[in-house]
Coordinates of C-alpha atoms in Angstrom, one line a residue:
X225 CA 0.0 0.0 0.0
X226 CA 1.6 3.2 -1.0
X227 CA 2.8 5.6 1.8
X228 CA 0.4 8.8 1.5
X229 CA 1.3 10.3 5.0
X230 CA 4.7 8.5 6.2
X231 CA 6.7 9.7 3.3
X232 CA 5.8 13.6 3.3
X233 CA 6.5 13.2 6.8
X234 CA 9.8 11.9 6.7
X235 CA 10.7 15.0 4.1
X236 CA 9.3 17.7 6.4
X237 CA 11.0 15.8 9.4
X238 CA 14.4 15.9 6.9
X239 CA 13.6 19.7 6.3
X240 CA 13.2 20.9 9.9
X241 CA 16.7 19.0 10.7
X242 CA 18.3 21.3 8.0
X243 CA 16.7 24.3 9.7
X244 CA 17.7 23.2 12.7
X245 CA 21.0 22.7 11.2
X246 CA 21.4 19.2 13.5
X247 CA 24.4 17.7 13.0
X248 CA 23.5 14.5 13.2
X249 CA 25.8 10.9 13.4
X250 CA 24.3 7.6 12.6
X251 CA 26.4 4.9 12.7
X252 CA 25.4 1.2 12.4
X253 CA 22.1 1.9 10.3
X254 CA 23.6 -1.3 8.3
X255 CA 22.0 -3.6 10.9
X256 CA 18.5 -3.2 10.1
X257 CA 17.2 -6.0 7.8
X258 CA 16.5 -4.3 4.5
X259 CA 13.1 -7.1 4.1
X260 CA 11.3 -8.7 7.0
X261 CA 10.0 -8.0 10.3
X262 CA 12.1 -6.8 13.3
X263 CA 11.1 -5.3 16.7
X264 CA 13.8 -1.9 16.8
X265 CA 14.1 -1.3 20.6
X266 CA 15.8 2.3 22.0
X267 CA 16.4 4.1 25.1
X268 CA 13.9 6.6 26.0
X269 CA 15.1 10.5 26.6
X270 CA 13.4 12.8 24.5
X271 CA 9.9 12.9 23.0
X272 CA 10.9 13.1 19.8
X273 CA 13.5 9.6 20.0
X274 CA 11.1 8.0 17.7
X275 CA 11.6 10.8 14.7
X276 CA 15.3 9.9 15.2
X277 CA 14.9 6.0 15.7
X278 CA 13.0 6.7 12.4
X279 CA 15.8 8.0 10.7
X280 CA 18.1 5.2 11.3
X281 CA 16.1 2.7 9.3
X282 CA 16.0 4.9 6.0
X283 CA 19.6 4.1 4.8
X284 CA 17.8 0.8 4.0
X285 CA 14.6 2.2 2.9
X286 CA 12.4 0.9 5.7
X287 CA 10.0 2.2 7.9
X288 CA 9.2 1.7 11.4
X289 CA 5.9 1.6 13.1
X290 CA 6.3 2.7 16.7
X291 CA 4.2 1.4 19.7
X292 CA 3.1 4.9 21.3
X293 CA 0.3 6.1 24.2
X294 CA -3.0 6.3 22.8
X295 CA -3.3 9.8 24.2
X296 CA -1.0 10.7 21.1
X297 CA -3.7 9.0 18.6
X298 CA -6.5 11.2 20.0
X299 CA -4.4 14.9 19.5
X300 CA -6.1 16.5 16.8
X301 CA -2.5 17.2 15.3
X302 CA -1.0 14.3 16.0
X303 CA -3.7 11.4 16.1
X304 CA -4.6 12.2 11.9
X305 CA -0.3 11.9 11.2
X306 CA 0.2 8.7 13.5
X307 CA -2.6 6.8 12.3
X308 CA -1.8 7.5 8.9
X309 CA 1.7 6.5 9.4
X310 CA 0.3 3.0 11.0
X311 CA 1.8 3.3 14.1
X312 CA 0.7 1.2 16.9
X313 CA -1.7 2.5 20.1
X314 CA -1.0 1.7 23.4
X315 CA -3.6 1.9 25.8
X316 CA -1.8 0.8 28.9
X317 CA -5.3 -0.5 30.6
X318 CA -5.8 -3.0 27.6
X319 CA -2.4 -3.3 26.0
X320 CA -3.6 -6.9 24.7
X321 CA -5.0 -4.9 21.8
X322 CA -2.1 -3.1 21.1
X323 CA 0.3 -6.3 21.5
X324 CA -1.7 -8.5 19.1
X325 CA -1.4 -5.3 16.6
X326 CA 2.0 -5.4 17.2
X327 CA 2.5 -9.2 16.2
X328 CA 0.7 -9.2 13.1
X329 CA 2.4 -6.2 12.1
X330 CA 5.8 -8.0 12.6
X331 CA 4.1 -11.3 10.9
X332 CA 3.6 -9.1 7.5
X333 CA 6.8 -8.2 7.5
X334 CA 7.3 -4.8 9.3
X335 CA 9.8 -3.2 11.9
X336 CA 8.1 -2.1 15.0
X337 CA 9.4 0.4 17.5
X338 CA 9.5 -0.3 20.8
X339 CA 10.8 2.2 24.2
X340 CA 10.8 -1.0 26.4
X341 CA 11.2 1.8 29.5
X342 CA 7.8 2.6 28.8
X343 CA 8.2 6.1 29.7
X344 CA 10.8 9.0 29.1
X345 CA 14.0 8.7 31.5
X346 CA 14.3 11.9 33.0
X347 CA 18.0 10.6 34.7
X348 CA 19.1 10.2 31.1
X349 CA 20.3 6.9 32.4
X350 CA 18.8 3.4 31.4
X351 CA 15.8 2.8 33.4
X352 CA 14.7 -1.0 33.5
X353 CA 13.3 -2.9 30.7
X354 CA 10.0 -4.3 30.3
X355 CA 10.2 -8.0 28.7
X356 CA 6.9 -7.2 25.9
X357 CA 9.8 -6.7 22.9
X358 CA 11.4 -10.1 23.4
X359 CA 7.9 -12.0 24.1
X360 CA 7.0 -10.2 20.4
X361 CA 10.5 -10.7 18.7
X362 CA 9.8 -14.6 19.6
X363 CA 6.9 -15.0 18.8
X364 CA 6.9 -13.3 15.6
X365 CA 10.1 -15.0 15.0
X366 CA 12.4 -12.0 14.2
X367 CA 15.4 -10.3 15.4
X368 CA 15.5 -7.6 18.5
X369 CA 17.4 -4.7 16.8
X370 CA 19.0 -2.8 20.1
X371 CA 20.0 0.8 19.6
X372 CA 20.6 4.3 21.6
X373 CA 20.1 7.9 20.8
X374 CA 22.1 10.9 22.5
X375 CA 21.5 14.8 22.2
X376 CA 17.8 14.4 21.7
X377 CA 16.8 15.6 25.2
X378 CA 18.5 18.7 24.7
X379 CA 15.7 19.6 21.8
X380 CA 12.5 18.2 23.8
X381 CA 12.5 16.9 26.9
X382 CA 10.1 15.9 30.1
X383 CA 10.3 18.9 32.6
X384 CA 12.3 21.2 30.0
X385 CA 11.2 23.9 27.3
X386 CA 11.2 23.0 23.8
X387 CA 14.5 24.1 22.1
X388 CA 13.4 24.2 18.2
X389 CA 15.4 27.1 17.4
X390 CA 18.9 26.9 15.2
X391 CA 21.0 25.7 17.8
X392 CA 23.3 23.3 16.1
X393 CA 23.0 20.5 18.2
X394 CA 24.4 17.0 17.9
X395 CA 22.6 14.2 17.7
X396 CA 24.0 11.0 18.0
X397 CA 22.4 7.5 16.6
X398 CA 23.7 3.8 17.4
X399 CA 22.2 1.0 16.3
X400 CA 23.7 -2.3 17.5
X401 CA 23.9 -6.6 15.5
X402 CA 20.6 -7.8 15.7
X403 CA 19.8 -10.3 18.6
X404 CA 18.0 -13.6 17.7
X405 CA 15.0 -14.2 20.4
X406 CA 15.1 -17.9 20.3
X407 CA 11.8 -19.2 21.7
X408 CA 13.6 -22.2 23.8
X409 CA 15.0 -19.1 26.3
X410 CA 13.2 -16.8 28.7
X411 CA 12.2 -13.4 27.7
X412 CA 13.8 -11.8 30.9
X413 CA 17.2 -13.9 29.9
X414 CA 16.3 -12.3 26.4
X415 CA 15.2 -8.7 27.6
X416 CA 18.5 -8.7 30.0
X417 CA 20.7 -9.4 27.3
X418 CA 18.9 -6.5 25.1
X419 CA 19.6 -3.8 28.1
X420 CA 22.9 -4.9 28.4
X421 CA 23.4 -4.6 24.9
X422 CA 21.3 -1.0 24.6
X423 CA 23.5 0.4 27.7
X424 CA 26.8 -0.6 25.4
X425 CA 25.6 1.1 22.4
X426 CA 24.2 4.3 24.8
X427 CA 27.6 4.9 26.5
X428 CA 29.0 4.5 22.9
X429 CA 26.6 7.7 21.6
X430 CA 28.0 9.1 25.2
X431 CA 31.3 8.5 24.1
X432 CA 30.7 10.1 20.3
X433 CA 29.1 13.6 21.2
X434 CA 31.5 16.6 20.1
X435 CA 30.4 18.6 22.6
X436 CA 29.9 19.1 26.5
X437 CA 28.0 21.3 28.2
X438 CA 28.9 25.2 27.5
X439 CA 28.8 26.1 31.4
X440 CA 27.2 26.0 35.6
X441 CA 23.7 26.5 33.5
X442 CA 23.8 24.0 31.1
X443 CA 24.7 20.7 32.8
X444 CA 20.6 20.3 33.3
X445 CA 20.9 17.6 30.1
X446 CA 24.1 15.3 31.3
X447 CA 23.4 12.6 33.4
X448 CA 24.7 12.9 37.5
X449 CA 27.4 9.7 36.8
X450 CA 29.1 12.0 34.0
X451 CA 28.9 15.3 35.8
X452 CA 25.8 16.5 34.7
X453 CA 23.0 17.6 37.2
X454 CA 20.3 15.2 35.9
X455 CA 18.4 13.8 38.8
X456 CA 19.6 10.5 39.6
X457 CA 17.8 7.7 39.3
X458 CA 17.1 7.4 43.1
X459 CA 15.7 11.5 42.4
X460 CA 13.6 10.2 40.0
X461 CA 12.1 7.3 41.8
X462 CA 11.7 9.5 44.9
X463 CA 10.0 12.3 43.5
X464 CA 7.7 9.9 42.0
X465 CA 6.8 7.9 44.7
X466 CA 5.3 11.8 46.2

Protein backbone atom coordinates (compact mmCIF):
# COMPACT_ATOMS: atom_id res chain seq x y z
CA UNK A 1 0.00 0.00 0.00
CA UNK A 2 1.63 3.24 -1.00
CA UNK A 3 2.78 5.58 1.82
CA UNK A 4 0.39 8.80 1.47
CA UNK A 5 1.27 10.32 5.00
CA UNK A 6 4.71 8.51 6.18
CA UNK A 7 6.74 9.70 3.33
CA UNK A 8 5.78 13.57 3.29
CA UNK A 9 6.51 13.21 6.81
CA UNK A 10 9.78 11.94 6.73
CA UNK A 11 10.69 14.97 4.09
CA UNK A 12 9.33 17.66 6.44
CA UNK A 13 10.99 15.85 9.43
CA UNK A 14 14.40 15.94 6.94
CA UNK A 15 13.63 19.70 6.34
CA UNK A 16 13.18 20.89 9.92
CA UNK A 17 16.70 19.00 10.72
CA UNK A 18 18.35 21.30 7.98
CA UNK A 19 16.66 24.26 9.68
CA UNK A 20 17.74 23.19 12.75
CA UNK A 21 20.95 22.72 11.17
CA UNK A 22 21.40 19.15 13.47
CA UNK A 23 24.45 17.74 12.96
CA UNK A 24 23.50 14.46 13.19
CA UNK A 25 25.78 10.91 13.35
CA UNK A 26 24.32 7.62 12.55
CA UNK A 27 26.37 4.87 12.65
CA UNK A 28 25.40 1.17 12.41
CA UNK A 29 22.09 1.89 10.27
CA UNK A 30 23.59 -1.30 8.31
CA UNK A 31 22.04 -3.62 10.91
CA UNK A 32 18.53 -3.19 10.09
CA UNK A 33 17.23 -5.97 7.76
CA UNK A 34 16.51 -4.33 4.55
CA UNK A 35 13.14 -7.11 4.06
CA UNK A 36 11.31 -8.66 6.99
CA UNK A 37 10.02 -8.02 10.32
CA UNK A 38 12.13 -6.82 13.26
CA UNK A 39 11.06 -5.27 16.67
CA UNK A 40 13.82 -1.89 16.81
CA UNK A 41 14.10 -1.33 20.64
CA UNK A 42 15.76 2.25 22.04
CA UNK A 43 16.38 4.13 25.06
CA UNK A 44 13.90 6.59 25.96
CA UNK A 45 15.13 10.54 26.61
CA UNK A 46 13.44 12.79 24.51
CA UNK A 47 9.91 12.89 23.02
CA UNK A 48 10.87 13.10 19.82
CA UNK A 49 13.53 9.65 20.04
CA UNK A 50 11.13 7.96 17.72
CA UNK A 51 11.62 10.79 14.74
CA UNK A 52 15.31 9.90 15.22
CA UNK A 53 14.90 5.97 15.66
CA UNK A 54 12.99 6.66 12.44
CA UNK A 55 15.84 7.96 10.72
CA UNK A 56 18.09 5.22 11.35
CA UNK A 57 16.11 2.67 9.27
CA UNK A 58 16.01 4.92 5.99
CA UNK A 59 19.60 4.05 4.85
CA UNK A 60 17.75 0.77 4.02
CA UNK A 61 14.58 2.20 2.90
CA UNK A 62 12.37 0.92 5.67
CA UNK A 63 10.03 2.25 7.94
CA UNK A 64 9.21 1.73 11.35
CA UNK A 65 5.89 1.56 13.14
CA UNK A 66 6.32 2.66 16.73
CA UNK A 67 4.20 1.42 19.65
CA UNK A 68 3.06 4.93 21.33
CA UNK A 69 0.33 6.11 24.22
CA UNK A 70 -3.02 6.34 22.83
CA UNK A 71 -3.27 9.76 24.22
CA UNK A 72 -0.99 10.70 21.12
CA UNK A 73 -3.69 9.04 18.56
CA UNK A 74 -6.54 11.21 20.01
CA UNK A 75 -4.37 14.87 19.49
CA UNK A 76 -6.06 16.54 16.83
CA UNK A 77 -2.51 17.25 15.26
CA UNK A 78 -1.03 14.34 15.99
CA UNK A 79 -3.68 11.45 16.15
CA UNK A 80 -4.58 12.16 11.94
CA UNK A 81 -0.30 11.92 11.22
CA UNK A 82 0.16 8.73 13.52
CA UNK A 83 -2.59 6.83 12.34
CA UNK A 84 -1.77 7.54 8.88
CA UNK A 85 1.65 6.55 9.36
CA UNK A 86 0.26 3.04 10.97
CA UNK A 87 1.84 3.29 14.14
CA UNK A 88 0.73 1.17 16.92
CA UNK A 89 -1.65 2.55 20.08
CA UNK A 90 -0.97 1.69 23.42
CA UNK A 91 -3.63 1.89 25.79
CA UNK A 92 -1.83 0.84 28.89
CA UNK A 93 -5.27 -0.54 30.57
CA UNK A 94 -5.79 -3.05 27.59
CA UNK A 95 -2.40 -3.30 26.03
CA UNK A 96 -3.62 -6.91 24.74
CA UNK A 97 -5.00 -4.88 21.84
CA UNK A 98 -2.05 -3.07 21.06
CA UNK A 99 0.28 -6.33 21.47
CA UNK A 100 -1.68 -8.54 19.12
CA UNK A 101 -1.37 -5.31 16.57
CA UNK A 102 2.04 -5.38 17.16
CA UNK A 103 2.52 -9.20 16.19
CA UNK A 104 0.65 -9.24 13.10
CA UNK A 105 2.39 -6.15 12.12
CA UNK A 106 5.79 -7.96 12.64
CA UNK A 107 4.09 -11.32 10.94
CA UNK A 108 3.59 -9.09 7.49
CA UNK A 109 6.84 -8.18 7.51
CA UNK A 110 7.28 -4.76 9.31
CA UNK A 111 9.79 -3.23 11.94
CA UNK A 112 8.15 -2.13 14.98
CA UNK A 113 9.42 0.42 17.48
CA UNK A 114 9.49 -0.31 20.84
CA UNK A 115 10.84 2.18 24.16
CA UNK A 116 10.78 -1.04 26.43
CA UNK A 117 11.17 1.83 29.50
CA UNK A 118 7.77 2.63 28.83
CA UNK A 119 8.15 6.10 29.70
CA UNK A 120 10.82 8.97 29.10
CA UNK A 121 14.00 8.73 31.50
CA UNK A 122 14.26 11.85 33.03
CA UNK A 123 18.01 10.62 34.70
CA UNK A 124 19.12 10.19 31.13
CA UNK A 125 20.31 6.89 32.37
CA UNK A 126 18.83 3.40 31.40
CA UNK A 127 15.80 2.78 33.35
CA UNK A 128 14.75 -1.01 33.55
CA UNK A 129 13.28 -2.95 30.69
CA UNK A 130 10.00 -4.28 30.32
CA UNK A 131 10.16 -8.04 28.74
CA UNK A 132 6.92 -7.20 25.85
CA UNK A 133 9.82 -6.68 22.91
CA UNK A 134 11.42 -10.05 23.43
CA UNK A 135 7.90 -11.99 24.05
CA UNK A 136 6.98 -10.17 20.45
CA UNK A 137 10.51 -10.71 18.73
CA UNK A 138 9.83 -14.60 19.64
CA UNK A 139 6.88 -14.97 18.82
CA UNK A 140 6.88 -13.34 15.56
CA UNK A 141 10.11 -14.96 15.01
CA UNK A 142 12.42 -12.04 14.23
CA UNK A 143 15.44 -10.29 15.36
CA UNK A 144 15.46 -7.65 18.52
CA UNK A 145 17.42 -4.71 16.78
CA UNK A 146 19.02 -2.82 20.09
CA UNK A 147 19.97 0.85 19.58
CA UNK A 148 20.65 4.34 21.60
CA UNK A 149 20.07 7.90 20.83
CA UNK A 150 22.06 10.89 22.48
CA UNK A 151 21.46 14.81 22.17
CA UNK A 152 17.83 14.40 21.73
CA UNK A 153 16.77 15.62 25.16
CA UNK A 154 18.53 18.66 24.69
CA UNK A 155 15.74 19.55 21.79
CA UNK A 156 12.54 18.23 23.83
CA UNK A 157 12.48 16.93 26.90
CA UNK A 158 10.08 15.94 30.08
CA UNK A 159 10.30 18.86 32.64
CA UNK A 160 12.32 21.23 30.01
CA UNK A 161 11.21 23.85 27.30
CA UNK A 162 11.23 23.04 23.84
CA UNK A 163 14.53 24.12 22.06
CA UNK A 164 13.45 24.18 18.19
CA UNK A 165 15.36 27.13 17.39
CA UNK A 166 18.85 26.93 15.19
CA UNK A 167 21.00 25.71 17.80
CA UNK A 168 23.27 23.29 16.12
CA UNK A 169 22.99 20.46 18.24
CA UNK A 170 24.42 17.03 17.88
CA UNK A 171 22.61 14.19 17.68
CA UNK A 172 23.98 10.95 17.97
CA UNK A 173 22.42 7.53 16.60
CA UNK A 174 23.66 3.76 17.35
CA UNK A 175 22.24 1.00 16.27
CA UNK A 176 23.70 -2.27 17.54
CA UNK A 177 23.89 -6.63 15.55
CA UNK A 178 20.63 -7.75 15.70
CA UNK A 179 19.81 -10.29 18.56
CA UNK A 180 18.04 -13.65 17.72
CA UNK A 181 15.03 -14.20 20.43
CA UNK A 182 15.13 -17.86 20.33
CA UNK A 183 11.80 -19.23 21.66
CA UNK A 184 13.58 -22.22 23.84
CA UNK A 185 15.01 -19.12 26.26
CA UNK A 186 13.22 -16.81 28.65
CA UNK A 187 12.21 -13.39 27.71
CA UNK A 188 13.79 -11.79 30.93
CA UNK A 189 17.19 -13.92 29.92
CA UNK A 190 16.34 -12.26 26.43
CA UNK A 191 15.22 -8.73 27.58
CA UNK A 192 18.48 -8.67 29.99
CA UNK A 193 20.72 -9.39 27.26
CA UNK A 194 18.90 -6.47 25.06
CA UNK A 195 19.56 -3.82 28.11
CA UNK A 196 22.93 -4.87 28.45
CA UNK A 197 23.41 -4.55 24.92
CA UNK A 198 21.35 -1.03 24.64
CA UNK A 199 23.55 0.37 27.66
CA UNK A 200 26.81 -0.57 25.44
CA UNK A 201 25.57 1.05 22.37
CA UNK A 202 24.23 4.25 24.79
CA UNK A 203 27.57 4.88 26.46
CA UNK A 204 29.04 4.50 22.93
CA UNK A 205 26.59 7.68 21.63
CA UNK A 206 28.04 9.14 25.19
CA UNK A 207 31.30 8.46 24.11
CA UNK A 208 30.66 10.09 20.28
CA UNK A 209 29.10 13.59 21.15
CA UNK A 210 31.48 16.65 20.07
CA UNK A 211 30.37 18.57 22.59
CA UNK A 212 29.90 19.15 26.54
CA UNK A 213 28.01 21.28 28.24
CA UNK A 214 28.89 25.21 27.52
CA UNK A 215 28.79 26.15 31.37
CA UNK A 216 27.21 26.02 35.63
CA UNK A 217 23.74 26.54 33.49
CA UNK A 218 23.77 23.97 31.06
CA UNK A 219 24.71 20.72 32.76
CA UNK A 220 20.56 20.30 33.25
CA UNK A 221 20.93 17.59 30.07
CA UNK A 222 24.05 15.34 31.33
CA UNK A 223 23.44 12.61 33.45
CA UNK A 224 24.67 12.92 37.51
CA UNK A 225 27.39 9.71 36.79
CA UNK A 226 29.15 12.01 33.98
CA UNK A 227 28.94 15.28 35.84
CA UNK A 228 25.85 16.45 34.72
CA UNK A 229 23.02 17.61 37.16
CA UNK A 230 20.29 15.21 35.92
CA UNK A 231 18.39 13.81 38.77
CA UNK A 232 19.56 10.48 39.59
CA UNK A 233 17.78 7.75 39.26
CA UNK A 234 17.12 7.42 43.11
CA UNK A 235 15.73 11.49 42.45
CA UNK A 236 13.63 10.24 40.03
CA UNK A 237 12.11 7.31 41.79
CA UNK A 238 11.67 9.54 44.89
CA UNK A 239 10.03 12.28 43.53
CA UNK A 240 7.74 9.93 42.01
CA UNK A 241 6.79 7.94 44.75
CA UNK A 242 5.28 11.78 46.15
Amino acid sequence: MAELVYRPVVGFARTLFKVWDLKIDLQGSENIPRSGGAVLVSNHISYLDFVFDGLAALPQRRLVRFMAKESVFRHKISGPLMRGMKHIPVDRKQGEAAYAHALDSLRSGEIVGVFPEATISQSFTLKSFKSGAARLAQEAGVPLIPMAVWGTQRLWTKGQPRNFKRSHIPITIRVGEAIEASRDKYAGAITRQLRERVQELLEAAQRAYPVRPKGPDDTWWMPAHLGGTAPTPEQVRAAEAH
